[in-house]
Amino acid sequence: MFPLAPFGLKGVLWYQGESDTHRPEGYAQRLTALAASWRKAFDQSLPMIVVQLPPFDPSPRTPPGHWAQIREAQRRFVADDPAAGLVVQIDQDSATDLHPAKKAVVAERAAERALSVAYGRGYTQSGAEVPRIAKAGRTLILDYGIGDRLTASDHRAVRGFELCTDQCVAVPGRLTGRRRIELTIPGPAAPRYLRYAWSDVPRADLRAEHGGPSGPFTICLHGDAMGAGVSCR
């Protein structure tokens, strides 16, 4: 970085995280500190485009779920930073390959995010949004605030959602509108949090009709943090 500063830059594309999967705790804070140090060095609100980790099965080198935790940390960083954007690539077929094959797709998505964040053109979503949530009896209604229609590979059935108390249970979603999904709460216990595409190699198929896949997330379902896009573990 320092040989370049203080030359002017329009933004930074950040593709990293694999080497931090052995210590996912605090990754969001480390990424925040990195962005702050670069912005200070270049003396500008440098846009940060973060490429989220792809699917990958690291076992037995890394405990299960660490890749999912890094993806959530990347999402939270972007959600909290108005000058950041997220590139989602959980639709890569890369469970056994650390270097995903669909590089052109990732490059196109990164270019779209850069045009939006750095130049104010094209899509306005950050890529890190989570749905607004309402509860009606034993049903959770998820409303995605995007301008596109949601689709799934099996028409209206959506896979990839889990509702969690002490344990997490897979719950099928139902597309009931252009941007709305409904989930039925199983059992009598009130779930503490909702998560989507939450594993090292997620099986999830929700996507925007004219865009990329919906990104992974975990969000609270109780108290003041209801649907606030924060982890409540």
mmCIF file of N, CA and C in Angstrom, residues 31-143:
data_model
loop_
_atom_site.group_PDB
_atom_site.id
_atom_site.type_symbol
_atom_site.label_atom_id
_atom_site.label_comp_id
_atom_site.label_asym_id
_atom_site.label_seq_id
_atom_site.Cartn_x
_atom_site.Cartn_y
_atom_site.Cartn_z
ATOM 1 N N LEU A 31 -11.037 -6.332 9.148
ATOM 2 C CA LEU A 31 -11.303 -5.747 7.839
ATOM 3 C C LEU A 31 -11.662 -4.269 7.969
ATOM 4 N N THR A 32 -12.406 -3.922 9.007
ATOM 5 C CA THR A 32 -12.744 -2.520 9.259
ATOM 6 C C THR A 32 -11.488 -1.691 9.521
ATOM 7 N N ALA A 33 -10.581 -2.254 10.322
ATOM 8 C CA ALA A 33 -9.331 -1.543 10.618
ATOM 9 C C ALA A 33 -8.476 -1.389 9.364
ATOM 10 N N LEU A 34 -8.452 -2.401 8.514
ATOM 11 C CA LEU A 34 -7.693 -2.314 7.270
ATOM 12 C C LEU A 34 -8.236 -1.199 6.388
ATOM 13 N N ALA A 35 -9.569 -1.170 6.213
ATOM 14 C CA ALA A 35 -10.174 -0.131 5.384
ATOM 15 C C ALA A 35 -9.874 1.255 5.936
ATOM 16 N N ALA A 36 -9.949 1.400 7.257
ATOM 17 C CA ALA A 36 -9.671 2.704 7.876
ATOM 18 C C ALA A 36 -8.227 3.130 7.641
ATOM 19 N N SER A 37 -7.294 2.179 7.721
ATOM 20 C CA SER A 37 -5.887 2.537 7.532
ATOM 21 C C SER A 37 -5.608 2.941 6.089
ATOM 22 N N TRP A 38 -6.232 2.260 5.137
ATOM 23 C CA TRP A 38 -6.043 2.632 3.735
ATOM 24 C C TRP A 38 -6.655 3.997 3.445
ATOM 25 N N ARG A 39 -7.850 4.226 3.986
ATOM 26 C CA ARG A 39 -8.502 5.519 3.745
ATOM 27 C C ARG A 39 -7.702 6.656 4.363
ATOM 28 N N LYS A 40 -7.083 6.396 5.489
ATOM 29 C CA LYS A 40 -6.237 7.430 6.102
ATOM 30 C C LYS A 40 -4.996 7.676 5.255
ATOM 31 N N ALA A 41 -4.386 6.597 4.763
ATOM 32 C CA ALA A 41 -3.159 6.733 3.966
ATOM 33 C C ALA A 41 -3.416 7.473 2.662
ATOM 34 N N PHE A 42 -4.563 7.209 2.033
ATOM 35 C CA PHE A 42 -4.878 7.843 0.752
ATOM 36 C C PHE A 42 -5.705 9.115 0.924
ATOM 37 N N ASP A 43 -6.090 9.407 2.180
ATOM 38 C CA ASP A 43 -6.817 10.633 2.504
ATOM 39 C C ASP A 43 -8.091 10.770 1.672
ATOM 40 N N GLN A 44 -8.869 9.696 1.599
ATOM 41 C CA GLN A 44 -10.151 9.721 0.904
ATOM 42 C C GLN A 44 -11.019 8.564 1.382
ATOM 43 N N SER A 45 -12.327 8.682 1.150
ATOM 44 C CA SER A 45 -13.267 7.610 1.508
ATOM 45 C C SER A 45 -13.207 6.523 0.437
ATOM 46 N N LEU A 46 -12.170 5.751 0.499
ATOM 47 C CA LEU A 46 -11.876 4.775 -0.545
ATOM 48 C C LEU A 46 -12.943 3.680 -0.582
ATOM 49 N N PRO A 47 -13.673 3.514 -1.694
ATOM 50 C CA PRO A 47 -14.641 2.422 -1.790
ATOM 51 C C PRO A 47 -13.955 1.061 -1.685
ATOM 52 N N MET A 48 -14.603 0.153 -0.960
ATOM 53 C CA MET A 48 -14.067 -1.198 -0.777
ATOM 54 C C MET A 48 -15.074 -2.194 -1.339
ATOM 55 N N ILE A 49 -14.685 -2.929 -2.362
ATOM 56 C CA ILE A 49 -15.525 -3.976 -2.930
ATOM 57 C C ILE A 49 -14.985 -5.311 -2.426
ATOM 58 N N VAL A 50 -15.770 -6.002 -1.617
ATOM 59 C CA VAL A 50 -15.341 -7.233 -0.969
ATOM 60 C C VAL A 50 -15.929 -8.434 -1.702
ATOM 61 N N VAL A 51 -15.067 -9.331 -2.156
ATOM 62 C CA VAL A 51 -15.527 -10.572 -2.781
ATOM 63 C C VAL A 51 -15.674 -11.619 -1.686
ATOM 64 N N GLN A 52 -16.906 -12.057 -1.468
ATOM 65 C CA GLN A 52 -17.186 -13.016 -0.415
ATOM 66 C C GLN A 52 -16.612 -14.398 -0.768
ATOM 67 N N LEU A 53 -16.246 -15.151 0.269
ATOM 68 C CA LEU A 53 -15.664 -16.465 0.031
ATOM 69 C C LEU A 53 -16.633 -17.381 -0.721
ATOM 70 N N PRO A 54 -16.114 -18.211 -1.627
ATOM 71 C CA PRO A 54 -16.947 -19.163 -2.349
ATOM 72 C C PRO A 54 -17.191 -20.408 -1.497
ATOM 73 N N PRO A 55 -18.016 -21.331 -1.968
ATOM 74 C CA PRO A 55 -18.148 -22.618 -1.272
ATOM 75 C C PRO A 55 -16.823 -23.371 -1.305
ATOM 76 N N PHE A 56 -16.499 -23.992 -0.178
ATOM 77 C CA PHE A 56 -15.291 -24.806 -0.134
ATOM 78 C C PHE A 56 -15.345 -25.696 1.098
ATOM 79 N N ASP A 57 -14.973 -26.944 0.917
ATOM 80 C CA ASP A 57 -14.934 -27.901 2.027
ATOM 81 C C ASP A 57 -13.490 -28.062 2.476
ATOM 82 N N PRO A 58 -13.100 -27.417 3.588
ATOM 83 C CA PRO A 58 -11.698 -27.433 3.994
ATOM 84 C C PRO A 58 -11.320 -28.635 4.849
ATOM 85 N N SER A 59 -12.283 -29.476 5.218
ATOM 86 C CA SER A 59 -12.008 -30.528 6.176
ATOM 87 C C SER A 59 -10.908 -31.451 5.648
ATOM 88 N N PRO A 60 -10.042 -31.972 6.549
ATOM 89 C CA PRO A 60 -10.118 -31.788 8.002
ATOM 90 C C PRO A 60 -9.260 -30.641 8.526
ATOM 91 N N ARG A 61 -8.826 -29.733 7.651
ATOM 92 C CA ARG A 61 -7.883 -28.695 8.075
ATOM 93 C C ARG A 61 -8.536 -27.630 8.959
ATOM 94 N N THR A 62 -9.800 -27.329 8.707
ATOM 95 C CA THR A 62 -10.473 -26.251 9.426
ATOM 96 C C THR A 62 -11.781 -26.772 10.003
ATOM 97 N N PRO A 63 -12.123 -26.411 11.242
ATOM 98 C CA PRO A 63 -13.398 -26.866 11.812
ATOM 99 C C PRO A 63 -14.581 -26.453 10.942
ATOM 100 N N PRO A 64 -15.641 -27.273 10.878
ATOM 101 C CA PRO A 64 -16.810 -26.938 10.046
ATOM 102 C C PRO A 64 -17.422 -25.596 10.437
ATOM 103 N N GLY A 65 -17.847 -24.849 9.440
ATOM 104 C CA GLY A 65 -18.539 -23.587 9.673
ATOM 105 C C GLY A 65 -17.665 -22.357 9.655
ATOM 106 N N HIS A 66 -16.354 -22.514 9.660
ATOM 107 C CA HIS A 66 -15.489 -21.333 9.695
ATOM 108 C C HIS A 66 -15.579 -20.515 8.410
ATOM 109 N N TRP A 67 -15.763 -21.168 7.273
ATOM 110 C CA TRP A 67 -15.924 -20.412 6.030
ATOM 111 C C TRP A 67 -17.224 -19.625 6.058
ATOM 112 N N ALA A 68 -18.272 -20.207 6.616
ATOM 113 C CA ALA A 68 -19.543 -19.497 6.751
ATOM 114 C C ALA A 68 -19.391 -18.289 7.671
ATOM 115 N N GLN A 69 -18.600 -18.423 8.738
ATOM 116 C CA GLN A 69 -18.397 -17.305 9.657
ATOM 117 C C GLN A 69 -17.652 -16.159 8.980
ATOM 118 N N ILE A 70 -16.665 -16.473 8.156
ATOM 119 C CA ILE A 70 -15.957 -15.413 7.437
ATOM 120 C C ILE A 70 -16.902 -14.709 6.470
ATOM 121 N N ARG A 71 -17.761 -15.466 5.770
ATOM 122 C CA ARG A 71 -18.732 -14.833 4.861
ATOM 123 C C ARG A 71 -19.646 -13.876 5.627
ATOM 124 N N GLU A 72 -20.083 -14.286 6.823
ATOM 125 C CA GLU A 72 -20.948 -13.409 7.608
ATOM 126 C C GLU A 72 -20.193 -12.164 8.052
ATOM 127 N N ALA A 73 -18.923 -12.322 8.426
ATOM 128 C CA ALA A 73 -18.118 -11.161 8.812
ATOM 129 C C ALA A 73 -17.947 -10.209 7.635
ATOM 130 N N GLN A 74 -17.746 -10.742 6.439
ATOM 131 C CA GLN A 74 -17.637 -9.897 5.248
ATOM 132 C C GLN A 74 -18.954 -9.175 4.982
ATOM 133 N N ARG A 75 -20.070 -9.887 5.147
ATOM 134 C CA ARG A 75 -21.378 -9.245 4.953
ATOM 135 C C ARG A 75 -21.593 -8.118 5.953
ATOM 136 N N ARG A 76 -21.255 -8.372 7.218
ATOM 137 C CA ARG A 76 -21.474 -7.352 8.244
ATOM 138 C C ARG A 76 -20.613 -6.113 7.992
ATOM 139 N N PHE A 77 -19.375 -6.327 7.570
ATOM 140 C CA PHE A 77 -18.515 -5.183 7.260
ATOM 141 C C PHE A 77 -19.154 -4.309 6.188
ATOM 142 N N VAL A 78 -19.629 -4.932 5.111
ATOM 143 C CA VAL A 78 -20.230 -4.163 4.013
ATOM 144 C C VAL A 78 -21.527 -3.501 4.461
ATOM 145 N N ALA A 79 -22.335 -4.212 5.246
ATOM 146 C CA ALA A 79 -23.602 -3.653 5.701
ATOM 147 C C ALA A 79 -23.397 -2.407 6.560
ATOM 148 N N ASP A 80 -22.278 -2.351 7.276
ATOM 149 C CA ASP A 80 -22.005 -1.221 8.172
ATOM 150 C C ASP A 80 -21.203 -0.107 7.513
ATOM 151 N N ASP A 81 -20.798 -0.293 6.262
ATOM 152 C CA ASP A 81 -19.923 0.679 5.604
ATOM 153 C C ASP A 81 -20.596 1.202 4.336
ATOM 154 N N PRO A 82 -21.013 2.470 4.316
ATOM 155 C CA PRO A 82 -21.711 3.003 3.136
ATOM 156 C C PRO A 82 -20.847 3.087 1.887
ATOM 157 N N ALA A 83 -19.539 2.968 2.030
ATOM 158 C CA ALA A 83 -18.645 3.031 0.874
ATOM 159 C C ALA A 83 -18.091 1.651 0.530
ATOM 160 N N ALA A 84 -18.889 0.603 0.808
ATOM 161 C CA ALA A 84 -18.446 -0.756 0.522
ATOM 162 C C ALA A 84 -19.524 -1.509 -0.240
ATOM 163 N N GLY A 85 -19.111 -2.534 -0.963
ATOM 164 C CA GLY A 85 -20.032 -3.389 -1.693
ATOM 165 C C GLY A 85 -19.587 -4.830 -1.581
ATOM 166 N N LEU A 86 -20.534 -5.747 -1.750
ATOM 167 C CA LEU A 86 -20.264 -7.169 -1.581
ATOM 168 C C LEU A 86 -20.494 -7.914 -2.886
ATOM 169 N N VAL A 87 -19.569 -8.800 -3.217
ATOM 170 C CA VAL A 87 -19.703 -9.672 -4.378
ATOM 171 C C VAL A 87 -19.977 -11.086 -3.865
ATOM 172 N N VAL A 88 -21.178 -11.585 -4.108
ATOM 173 C CA VAL A 88 -21.590 -12.909 -3.630
ATOM 174 C C VAL A 88 -21.252 -13.946 -4.694
ATOM 175 N N GLN A 89 -20.654 -15.070 -4.250
ATOM 176 C CA GLN A 89 -20.338 -16.128 -5.207
ATOM 177 C C GLN A 89 -20.580 -17.524 -4.610
ATOM 178 N N ILE A 90 -21.653 -17.657 -3.818
ATOM 179 C CA ILE A 90 -21.950 -18.964 -3.239
ATOM 180 C C ILE A 90 -22.516 -19.934 -4.262
ATOM 181 N N ASP A 91 -22.744 -19.480 -5.488
ATOM 182 C CA ASP A 91 -23.218 -20.383 -6.532
ATOM 183 C C ASP A 91 -22.070 -21.033 -7.300
ATOM 184 N N GLN A 92 -20.830 -20.811 -6.853
ATOM 185 C CA GLN A 92 -19.693 -21.463 -7.485
ATOM 186 C C GLN A 92 -19.711 -22.968 -7.171
ATOM 187 N N ASP A 93 -19.319 -23.786 -8.150
ATOM 188 C CA ASP A 93 -19.157 -25.222 -7.941
ATOM 189 C C ASP A 93 -17.705 -25.469 -7.561
ATOM 190 N N SER A 94 -17.381 -25.171 -6.291
ATOM 191 C CA SER A 94 -15.969 -25.124 -5.904
ATOM 192 C C SER A 94 -15.696 -25.835 -4.588
ATOM 193 N N ALA A 95 -16.512 -26.813 -4.227
ATOM 194 C CA ALA A 95 -16.363 -27.475 -2.929
ATOM 195 C C ALA A 95 -14.990 -28.116 -2.766
ATOM 196 N N THR A 96 -14.396 -28.575 -3.853
ATOM 197 C CA THR A 96 -13.096 -29.242 -3.766
ATOM 198 C C THR A 96 -11.993 -28.458 -4.459
ATOM 199 N N ASP A 97 -12.270 -27.217 -4.820
ATOM 200 C CA ASP A 97 -11.290 -26.404 -5.545
ATOM 201 C C ASP A 97 -11.223 -25.020 -4.918
ATOM 202 N N LEU A 98 -10.101 -24.704 -4.337
ATOM 203 C CA LEU A 98 -9.957 -23.410 -3.670
ATOM 204 C C LEU A 98 -9.998 -22.243 -4.648
ATOM 205 N N HIS A 99 -9.802 -22.521 -5.930
ATOM 206 C CA HIS A 99 -9.794 -21.474 -6.952
ATOM 207 C C HIS A 99 -10.991 -21.704 -7.890
ATOM 208 N N PRO A 100 -12.123 -21.047 -7.629
ATOM 209 C CA PRO A 100 -13.336 -21.282 -8.422
ATOM 210 C C PRO A 100 -13.122 -21.057 -9.907
ATOM 211 N N ALA A 101 -13.840 -21.844 -10.689
ATOM 212 C CA ALA A 101 -13.649 -21.810 -12.138
ATOM 213 C C ALA A 101 -14.348 -20.631 -12.815
ATOM 214 N N LYS A 102 -15.452 -20.156 -12.229
ATOM 215 C CA LYS A 102 -16.261 -19.125 -12.884
ATOM 216 C C LYS A 102 -15.698 -17.727 -12.593
ATOM 217 N N LYS A 103 -14.485 -17.491 -13.040
ATOM 218 C CA LYS A 103 -13.833 -16.216 -12.734
ATOM 219 C C LYS A 103 -14.465 -15.049 -13.489
ATOM 220 N N ALA A 104 -14.940 -15.300 -14.704
ATOM 221 C CA ALA A 104 -15.556 -14.223 -15.471
ATOM 222 C C ALA A 104 -16.834 -13.735 -14.795
ATOM 223 N N VAL A 105 -17.609 -14.654 -14.221
ATOM 224 C CA VAL A 105 -18.838 -14.275 -13.523
ATOM 225 C C VAL A 105 -18.514 -13.395 -12.322
ATOM 226 N N VAL A 106 -17.497 -13.780 -11.557
ATOM 227 C CA VAL A 106 -17.104 -12.986 -10.392
ATOM 228 C C VAL A 106 -16.612 -11.611 -10.826
ATOM 229 N N ALA A 107 -15.853 -11.560 -11.900
ATOM 230 C CA ALA A 107 -15.353 -10.276 -12.398
ATOM 231 C C ALA A 107 -16.496 -9.360 -12.822
ATOM 232 N N GLU A 108 -17.503 -9.922 -13.491
ATOM 233 C CA GLU A 108 -18.658 -9.118 -13.905
ATOM 234 C C GLU A 108 -19.420 -8.578 -12.700
ATOM 235 N N ARG A 109 -19.603 -9.424 -11.686
ATOM 236 C CA ARG A 109 -20.303 -8.965 -10.478
ATOM 237 C C ARG A 109 -19.491 -7.904 -9.747
ATOM 238 N N ALA A 110 -18.185 -8.088 -9.701
ATOM 239 C CA ALA A 110 -17.327 -7.088 -9.056
ATOM 240 C C ALA A 110 -17.391 -5.765 -9.805
ATOM 241 N N ALA A 111 -17.427 -5.819 -11.134
ATOM 242 C CA ALA A 111 -17.521 -4.594 -11.928
ATOM 243 C C ALA A 111 -18.850 -3.883 -11.666
ATOM 244 N N GLU A 112 -19.935 -4.651 -11.558
ATOM 245 C CA GLU A 112 -21.241 -4.051 -11.254
ATOM 246 C C GLU A 112 -21.229 -3.359 -9.899
ATOM 247 N N ARG A 113 -20.620 -4.018 -8.896
ATOM 248 C CA ARG A 113 -20.557 -3.409 -7.569
ATOM 249 C C ARG A 113 -19.694 -2.139 -7.612
ATOM 250 N N ALA A 114 -18.577 -2.188 -8.333
ATOM 251 C CA ALA A 114 -17.700 -1.016 -8.415
ATOM 252 C C ALA A 114 -18.412 0.143 -9.093
ATOM 253 N N LEU A 115 -19.137 -0.127 -10.170
ATOM 254 C CA LEU A 115 -19.886 0.931 -10.857
ATOM 255 C C LEU A 115 -20.898 1.566 -9.923
ATOM 256 N N SER A 116 -21.539 0.744 -9.088
ATOM 257 C CA SER A 116 -22.553 1.272 -8.175
ATOM 258 C C SER A 116 -21.920 2.056 -7.023
ATOM 259 N N VAL A 117 -20.936 1.450 -6.347
ATOM 260 C CA VAL A 117 -20.373 2.054 -5.138
ATOM 261 C C VAL A 117 -19.465 3.235 -5.467
ATOM 262 N N ALA A 118 -18.570 3.063 -6.432
ATOM 263 C CA ALA A 118 -17.570 4.098 -6.725
ATOM 264 C C ALA A 118 -18.071 5.168 -7.690
ATOM 265 N N TYR A 119 -19.012 4.784 -8.591
ATOM 266 C CA TYR A 119 -19.443 5.720 -9.627
ATOM 267 C C TYR A 119 -20.929 6.068 -9.569
ATOM 268 N N GLY A 120 -21.675 5.427 -8.664
ATOM 269 C CA GLY A 120 -23.091 5.735 -8.528
ATOM 270 C C GLY A 120 -23.929 5.323 -9.718
ATOM 271 N N ARG A 121 -23.539 4.287 -10.400
ATOM 272 C CA ARG A 121 -24.259 3.818 -11.581
ATOM 273 C C ARG A 121 -24.746 2.383 -11.368
ATOM 274 N N GLY A 122 -25.866 2.048 -12.012
ATOM 275 C CA GLY A 122 -26.350 0.675 -11.972
ATOM 276 C C GLY A 122 -27.065 0.353 -10.681
ATOM 277 N N TYR A 123 -26.889 -0.881 -10.202
ATOM 278 C CA TYR A 123 -27.602 -1.359 -9.020
ATOM 279 C C TYR A 123 -27.240 -0.533 -7.801
ATOM 280 N N THR A 124 -28.228 -0.329 -6.931
ATOM 281 C CA THR A 124 -27.993 0.439 -5.710
ATOM 282 C C THR A 124 -27.833 -0.461 -4.492
ATOM 283 N N GLN A 125 -28.211 -1.743 -4.577
ATOM 284 C CA GLN A 125 -28.052 -2.626 -3.426
ATOM 285 C C GLN A 125 -26.575 -2.864 -3.153
ATOM 286 N N SER A 126 -26.241 -3.027 -1.864
ATOM 287 C CA SER A 126 -24.847 -3.248 -1.486
ATOM 288 C C SER A 126 -24.443 -4.695 -1.682
ATOM 289 N N GLY A 127 -25.395 -5.590 -1.734
ATOM 290 C CA GLY A 127 -25.089 -7.014 -1.771
ATOM 291 C C GLY A 127 -25.079 -7.630 -0.395
ATOM 292 N N ALA A 128 -25.221 -6.814 0.645
ATOM 293 C CA ALA A 128 -25.176 -7.314 2.018
ATOM 294 C C ALA A 128 -26.514 -7.194 2.736
ATOM 295 N N GLU A 129 -27.568 -6.803 2.017
ATOM 296 C CA GLU A 129 -28.860 -6.602 2.671
ATOM 297 C C GLU A 129 -29.448 -7.917 3.170
ATOM 298 N N VAL A 130 -30.226 -7.824 4.227
ATOM 299 C CA VAL A 130 -30.995 -8.956 4.716
ATOM 300 C C VAL A 130 -32.474 -8.589 4.623
ATOM 301 N N PRO A 131 -33.369 -9.577 4.593
ATOM 302 C CA PRO A 131 -34.793 -9.252 4.441
ATOM 303 C C PRO A 131 -35.389 -8.652 5.703
ATOM 304 N N ARG A 132 -36.402 -7.816 5.505
ATOM 305 C CA ARG A 132 -37.227 -7.394 6.628
ATOM 306 C C ARG A 132 -38.112 -8.565 7.031
ATOM 307 N N ILE A 133 -38.370 -8.704 8.323
ATOM 308 C CA ILE A 133 -39.080 -9.882 8.815
ATOM 309 C C ILE A 133 -40.300 -9.469 9.620
ATOM 310 N N ALA A 134 -41.409 -10.115 9.340
ATOM 311 C CA ALA A 134 -42.629 -9.960 10.123
ATOM 312 C C ALA A 134 -43.101 -11.345 10.536
ATOM 313 N N LYS A 135 -43.815 -11.416 11.656
ATOM 314 C CA LYS A 135 -44.306 -12.692 12.155
ATOM 315 C C LYS A 135 -45.821 -12.668 12.210
ATOM 316 N N ALA A 136 -46.438 -13.721 11.675
ATOM 317 C CA ALA A 136 -47.896 -13.876 11.714
ATOM 318 C C ALA A 136 -48.189 -15.281 12.205
ATOM 319 N N GLY A 137 -48.475 -15.410 13.505
ATOM 320 C CA GLY A 137 -48.687 -16.728 14.071
ATOM 321 C C GLY A 137 -47.406 -17.545 14.021
ATOM 322 N N ARG A 138 -47.482 -18.704 13.362
ATOM 323 C CA ARG A 138 -46.313 -19.573 13.228
ATOM 324 C C ARG A 138 -45.615 -19.375 11.891
ATOM 325 N N THR A 139 -45.865 -18.237 11.246
ATOM 326 C CA THR A 139 -45.272 -17.956 9.946
ATOM 327 C C THR A 139 -44.351 -16.739 10.025
ATOM 328 N N LEU A 140 -43.177 -16.862 9.435
ATOM 329 C CA LEU A 140 -42.276 -15.727 9.263
ATOM 330 C C LEU A 140 -42.376 -15.253 7.820
ATOM 331 N N ILE A 141 -42.565 -13.954 7.644
ATOM 332 C CA ILE A 141 -42.674 -13.362 6.312
ATOM 333 C C ILE A 141 -41.419 -12.541 6.060
ATOM 334 N N LEU A 142 -40.664 -12.926 5.049
ATOM 335 C CA LEU A 142 -39.404 -12.279 4.696
ATOM 336 C C LEU A 142 -39.624 -11.417 3.458
ATOM 337 N N ASP A 143 -39.329 -10.140 3.584
ATOM 338 C CA ASP A 143 -39.500 -9.199 2.479
ATOM 339 C C ASP A 143 -38.130 -8.656 2.085
#
